[in-house]
Coordinates of C-alpha atoms and ligand atoms in Angstrom, one line a residue:
X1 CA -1.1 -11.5 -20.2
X2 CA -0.2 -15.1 -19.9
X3 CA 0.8 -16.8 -16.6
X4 CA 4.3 -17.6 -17.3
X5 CA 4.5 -13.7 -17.8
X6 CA 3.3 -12.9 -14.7
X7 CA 5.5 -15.1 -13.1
X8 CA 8.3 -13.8 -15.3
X9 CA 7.9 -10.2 -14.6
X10 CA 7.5 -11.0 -10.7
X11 CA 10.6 -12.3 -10.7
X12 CA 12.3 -9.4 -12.4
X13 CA 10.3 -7.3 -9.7
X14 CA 12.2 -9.2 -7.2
X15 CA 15.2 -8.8 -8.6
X16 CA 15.3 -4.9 -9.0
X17 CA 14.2 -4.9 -5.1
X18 CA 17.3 -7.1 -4.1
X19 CA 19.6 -5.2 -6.5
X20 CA 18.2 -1.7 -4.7
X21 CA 18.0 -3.2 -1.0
X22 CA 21.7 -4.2 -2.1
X23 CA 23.1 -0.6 -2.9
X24 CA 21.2 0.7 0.1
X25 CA 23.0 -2.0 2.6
X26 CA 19.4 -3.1 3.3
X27 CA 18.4 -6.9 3.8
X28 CA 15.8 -7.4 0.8
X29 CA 13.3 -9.3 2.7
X30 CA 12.5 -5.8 4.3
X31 CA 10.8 -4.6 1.7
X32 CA 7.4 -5.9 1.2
X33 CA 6.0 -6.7 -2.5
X34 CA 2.3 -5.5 -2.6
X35 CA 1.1 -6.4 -6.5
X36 CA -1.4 -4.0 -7.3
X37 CA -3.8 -5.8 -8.9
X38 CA -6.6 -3.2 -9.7
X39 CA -8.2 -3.4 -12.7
X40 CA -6.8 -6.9 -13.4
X41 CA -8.5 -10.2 -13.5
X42 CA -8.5 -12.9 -10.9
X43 CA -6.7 -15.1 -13.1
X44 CA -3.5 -13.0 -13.0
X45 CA -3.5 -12.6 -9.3
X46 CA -3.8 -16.3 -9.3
X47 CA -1.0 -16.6 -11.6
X48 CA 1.6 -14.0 -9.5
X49 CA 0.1 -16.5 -6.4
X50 CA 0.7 -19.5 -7.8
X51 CA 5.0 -18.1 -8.2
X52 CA 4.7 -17.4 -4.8
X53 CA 2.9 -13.5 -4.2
X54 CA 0.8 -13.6 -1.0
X55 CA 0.1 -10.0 -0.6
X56 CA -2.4 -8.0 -3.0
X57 CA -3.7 -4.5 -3.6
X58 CA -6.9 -3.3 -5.0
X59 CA -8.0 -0.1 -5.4
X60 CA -11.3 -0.2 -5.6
X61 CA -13.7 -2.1 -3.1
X62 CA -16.7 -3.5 -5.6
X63 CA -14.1 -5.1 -7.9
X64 CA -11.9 -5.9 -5.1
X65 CA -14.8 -7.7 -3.5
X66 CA -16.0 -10.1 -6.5
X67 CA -12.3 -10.9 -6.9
X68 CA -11.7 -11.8 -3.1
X69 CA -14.4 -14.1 -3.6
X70 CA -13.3 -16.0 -6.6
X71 CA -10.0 -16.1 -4.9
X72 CA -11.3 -17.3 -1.6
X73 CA -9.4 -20.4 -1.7
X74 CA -6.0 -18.6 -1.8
X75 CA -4.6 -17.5 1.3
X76 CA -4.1 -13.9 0.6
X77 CA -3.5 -10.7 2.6
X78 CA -5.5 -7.9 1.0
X79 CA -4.3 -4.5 0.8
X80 CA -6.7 -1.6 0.3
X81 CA -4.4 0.9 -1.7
X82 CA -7.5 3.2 -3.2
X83 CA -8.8 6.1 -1.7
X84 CA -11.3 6.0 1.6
X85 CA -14.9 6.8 1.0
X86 CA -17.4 6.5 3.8
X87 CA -19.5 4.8 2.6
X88 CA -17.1 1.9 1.6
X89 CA -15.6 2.0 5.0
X90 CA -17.8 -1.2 6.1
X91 CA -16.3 -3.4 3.1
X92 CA -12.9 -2.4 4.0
X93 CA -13.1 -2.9 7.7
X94 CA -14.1 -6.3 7.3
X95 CA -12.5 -7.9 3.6
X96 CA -9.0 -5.7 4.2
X97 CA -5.8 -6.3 6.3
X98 CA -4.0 -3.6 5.7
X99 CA -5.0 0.2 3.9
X100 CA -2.5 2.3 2.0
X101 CA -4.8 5.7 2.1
X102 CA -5.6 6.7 5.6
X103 CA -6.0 10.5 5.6
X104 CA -9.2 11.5 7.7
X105 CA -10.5 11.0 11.5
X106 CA -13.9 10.4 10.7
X107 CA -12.8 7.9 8.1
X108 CA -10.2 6.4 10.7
X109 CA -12.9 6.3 13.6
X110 CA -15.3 4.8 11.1
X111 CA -12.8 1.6 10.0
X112 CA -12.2 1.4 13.4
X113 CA -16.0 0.8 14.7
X114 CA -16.5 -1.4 11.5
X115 CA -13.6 -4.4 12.2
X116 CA -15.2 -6.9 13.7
X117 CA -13.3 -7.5 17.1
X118 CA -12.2 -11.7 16.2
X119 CA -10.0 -9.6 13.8
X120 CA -6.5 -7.9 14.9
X121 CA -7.1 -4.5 14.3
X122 CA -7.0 -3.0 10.3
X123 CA -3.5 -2.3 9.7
X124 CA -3.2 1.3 8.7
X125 CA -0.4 3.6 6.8
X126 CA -1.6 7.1 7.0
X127 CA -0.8 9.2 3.3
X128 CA 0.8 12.2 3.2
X129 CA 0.5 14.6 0.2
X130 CA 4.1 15.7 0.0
X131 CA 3.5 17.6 -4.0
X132 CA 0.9 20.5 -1.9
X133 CA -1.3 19.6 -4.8
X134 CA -5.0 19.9 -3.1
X135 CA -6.2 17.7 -6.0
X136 CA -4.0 15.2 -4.2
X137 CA -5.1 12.9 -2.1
X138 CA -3.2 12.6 1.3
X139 CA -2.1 15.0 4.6
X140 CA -0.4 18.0 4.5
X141 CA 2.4 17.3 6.9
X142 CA 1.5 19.6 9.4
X143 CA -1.7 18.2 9.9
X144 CA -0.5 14.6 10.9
X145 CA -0.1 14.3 14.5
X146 CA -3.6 15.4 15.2
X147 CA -4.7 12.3 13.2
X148 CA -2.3 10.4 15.1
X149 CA -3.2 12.1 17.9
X150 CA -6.7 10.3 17.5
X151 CA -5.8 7.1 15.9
X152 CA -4.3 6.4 19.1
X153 CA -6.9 6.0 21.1
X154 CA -9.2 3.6 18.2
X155 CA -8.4 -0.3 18.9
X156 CA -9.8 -1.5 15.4
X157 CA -6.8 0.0 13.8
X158 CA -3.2 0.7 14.3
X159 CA -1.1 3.4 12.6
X160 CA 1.9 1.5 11.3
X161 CA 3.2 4.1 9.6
X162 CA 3.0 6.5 6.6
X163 CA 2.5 5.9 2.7
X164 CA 2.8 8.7 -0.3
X165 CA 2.1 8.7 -3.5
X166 CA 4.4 12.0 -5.1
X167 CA 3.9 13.5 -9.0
X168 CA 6.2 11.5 -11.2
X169 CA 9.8 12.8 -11.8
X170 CA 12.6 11.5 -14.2
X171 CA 16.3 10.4 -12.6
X172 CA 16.2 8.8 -9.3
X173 CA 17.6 12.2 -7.5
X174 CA 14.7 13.8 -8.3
X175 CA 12.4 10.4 -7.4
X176 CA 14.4 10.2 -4.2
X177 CA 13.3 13.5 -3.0
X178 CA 9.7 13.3 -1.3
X179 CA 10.7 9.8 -0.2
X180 CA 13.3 11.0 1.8
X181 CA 10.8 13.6 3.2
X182 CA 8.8 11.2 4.0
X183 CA 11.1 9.4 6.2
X184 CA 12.4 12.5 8.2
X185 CA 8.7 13.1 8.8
X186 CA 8.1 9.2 10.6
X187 CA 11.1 9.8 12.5
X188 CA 9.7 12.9 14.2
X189 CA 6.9 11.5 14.8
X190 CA 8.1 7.9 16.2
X191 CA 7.6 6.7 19.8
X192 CA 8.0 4.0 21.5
X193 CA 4.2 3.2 21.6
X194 CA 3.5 4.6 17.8
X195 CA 6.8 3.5 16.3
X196 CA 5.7 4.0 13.0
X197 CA 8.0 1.3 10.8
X198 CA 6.3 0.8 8.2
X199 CA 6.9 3.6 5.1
X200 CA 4.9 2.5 1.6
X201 CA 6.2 4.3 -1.0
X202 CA 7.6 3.3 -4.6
X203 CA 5.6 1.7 -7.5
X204 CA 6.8 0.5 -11.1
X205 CA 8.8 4.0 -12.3
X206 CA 10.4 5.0 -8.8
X207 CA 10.9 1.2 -6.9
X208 CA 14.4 2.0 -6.8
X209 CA 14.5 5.4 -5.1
X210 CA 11.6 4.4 -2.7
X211 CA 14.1 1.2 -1.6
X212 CA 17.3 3.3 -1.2
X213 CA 15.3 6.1 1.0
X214 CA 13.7 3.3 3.0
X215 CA 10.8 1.8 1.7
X216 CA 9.0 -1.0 3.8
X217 CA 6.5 -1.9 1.1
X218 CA 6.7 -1.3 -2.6
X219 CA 3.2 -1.0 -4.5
X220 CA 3.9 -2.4 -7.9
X221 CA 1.0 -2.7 -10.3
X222 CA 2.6 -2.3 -14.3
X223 CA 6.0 -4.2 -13.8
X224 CA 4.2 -7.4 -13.0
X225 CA 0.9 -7.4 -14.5
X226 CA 1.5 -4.9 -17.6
X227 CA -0.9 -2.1 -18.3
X228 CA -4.2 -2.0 -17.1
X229 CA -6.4 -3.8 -19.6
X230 CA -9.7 -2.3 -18.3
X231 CA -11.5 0.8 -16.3
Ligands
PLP1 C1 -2.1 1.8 -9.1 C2 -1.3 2.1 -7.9 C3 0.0 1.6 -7.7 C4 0.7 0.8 -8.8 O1 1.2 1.6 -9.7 P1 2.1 1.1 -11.0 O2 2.7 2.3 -11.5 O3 1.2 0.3 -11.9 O4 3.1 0.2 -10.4 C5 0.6 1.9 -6.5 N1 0.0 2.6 -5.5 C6 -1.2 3.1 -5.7 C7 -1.8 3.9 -4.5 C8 -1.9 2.9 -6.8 O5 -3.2 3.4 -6.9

C-alpha cells in the first residue's frame, strides 16, 4: 500500500470517528486512534506518522521490537495490543506505554517489576472476555476485581481501565451489545482512586458502535493499512 493511501484511509478513519462521536453527543478528540500496525511494515507506520498518527499498536513483541527500532527517530507511543506471555513480559515493560491485554496477576506483577522506575508506570487496560468463549482471551467478569484488587497495590503499572475484543456481529445493535456491557461493568467498578476512564473497544467492522457506547480508544488495523500482507 502506497503512502498517499495510508494517509487517505487515515483520514477516512477520522472522519467515521467524528461522524460517530457526533451522533453520540461526544467531543471526537475523546476517542483515541490506536493504528494497529501488526504485521505491517515500518514504511506504512511511517507513512500514517508522517499525516499525523502518533500512537501505534503491535501485536506481537519480536516484530514490534525490530520495527521500534527502525522507527526510533519517530516520536511514537507504542501500544502492546497482543496477548501477554511471560516470557515477553521484560520487552513489554520496557519498549511499551500502554498494553490492551492485561488478564493475569502474575503477568500484571511481572510488568510491574520489569518497568524501569525513570519510566511512569505501563499504562494498563485490563480485557474482559464478554463472548464466555474459553478459547478467548480475556476475564470473565466476575473475576475482575480480584485483579484489581492486586493491581492496586503494583507502582509499575496502573489500571486505566478495561478493553474487549467480542465475536464479530452484523448491524450495529447487535455490535453495540458487549460494548455497552462493558461500560456498565467500569462503572461498578470505578472509584475515586481506580477511576477506570479509559474503555478500548472498536476496531475496523464495529468503530461505530464501540464510539456511541463510549469508547476511549479505537484499535483500527484494516481501515488504514488494508489487509495484512504477511504472518
Ligand atoms: C488486529 C487487532 C486489531 C485491529 O483489527 P482490524 O480489524 O484490522 O481493525 C484491534 N485490536 C486487536 C486486539 C487486534 O489484535
Amino acid at each position: 500500500m502506497t503512502g498517499s493511501r495510508v494517509a487517505i484511509n487515515l483520514g477516512q478513519v477520522r472522519a467515521r470517528i467524528r461522524a460517530a462521536a457526533h451522533r453520540a453527543g461526544r467531543a471526537p478528540d475523546d476517542v483515541a486512534l490506536v493504528a494497529v500496525s501488526k504485521r505491517q511494515p515500518s514504511e506504512a507506520i511511517r507513512a500514517a506518522y508522517q499525516a499525523g498518527q502518533r500512537v501505534f499498536g503491535e501485536s506481537y513483541v519480536q516484530e514490534a521490537l525490530a520495527k521500534m527500532a527502525l522507527l526510533a527517530d519517530l516520536d511514537i507511543e507504542w501500544h502492546f495490543v497482543g496477548r501477554v506471555q511471560s516470557n515477553k513480559t521484560r520487552s513489554i515493560a520496557v519498549h511499551f506505554d500502554w498494553v490492551h491485554g492485561l488478564a493475569d496477576a502474575t503477568h500484571a506483577r511481572r510488568l510491574s517489576e520489569q518497568r524501569p522506575t525513570e519510566r511512569p508506570p505501563l499504562n494498563v487496560c485490563v480485557q474482559i472476555n464478554l463472548s464466555g468463549e474459553s478459547s478467548k482471551a480475556g476475564l470473565d467478569p466476575a473475576q475482575v476485581s480480584d485483579l484489581l484488587a492486586v493491581c492496586d497495590d503494583l507502582s509499575g503499572i496502573r489500571v486505566r481501565g478495561l478493553m474487549t475484543l467480542p465475536s464479530p456481529a452484523e448491524g450495529e445493535m447487535a455490535q453495540r451489545r458487549p460494548f455497552q456491557v462493558l461500560r456498565a461493568l467500569r462503572d461498578g467498578l470505578a472509584n475515586p482512586t481506580r477511576p477506570l476512564t479509559c474503555l478500548s473497544m472498536g476496531m475496523t467492522s464495529d468503530l461505530e458502535a464501540a464510539v456511541l457506547e463510549g469508547a476511549t480508544f479505537v484499535r483500527i488495523g484494516t481501515a488504514i493499512f488494508g489487509p495484512r500482507p504477511y504472518n
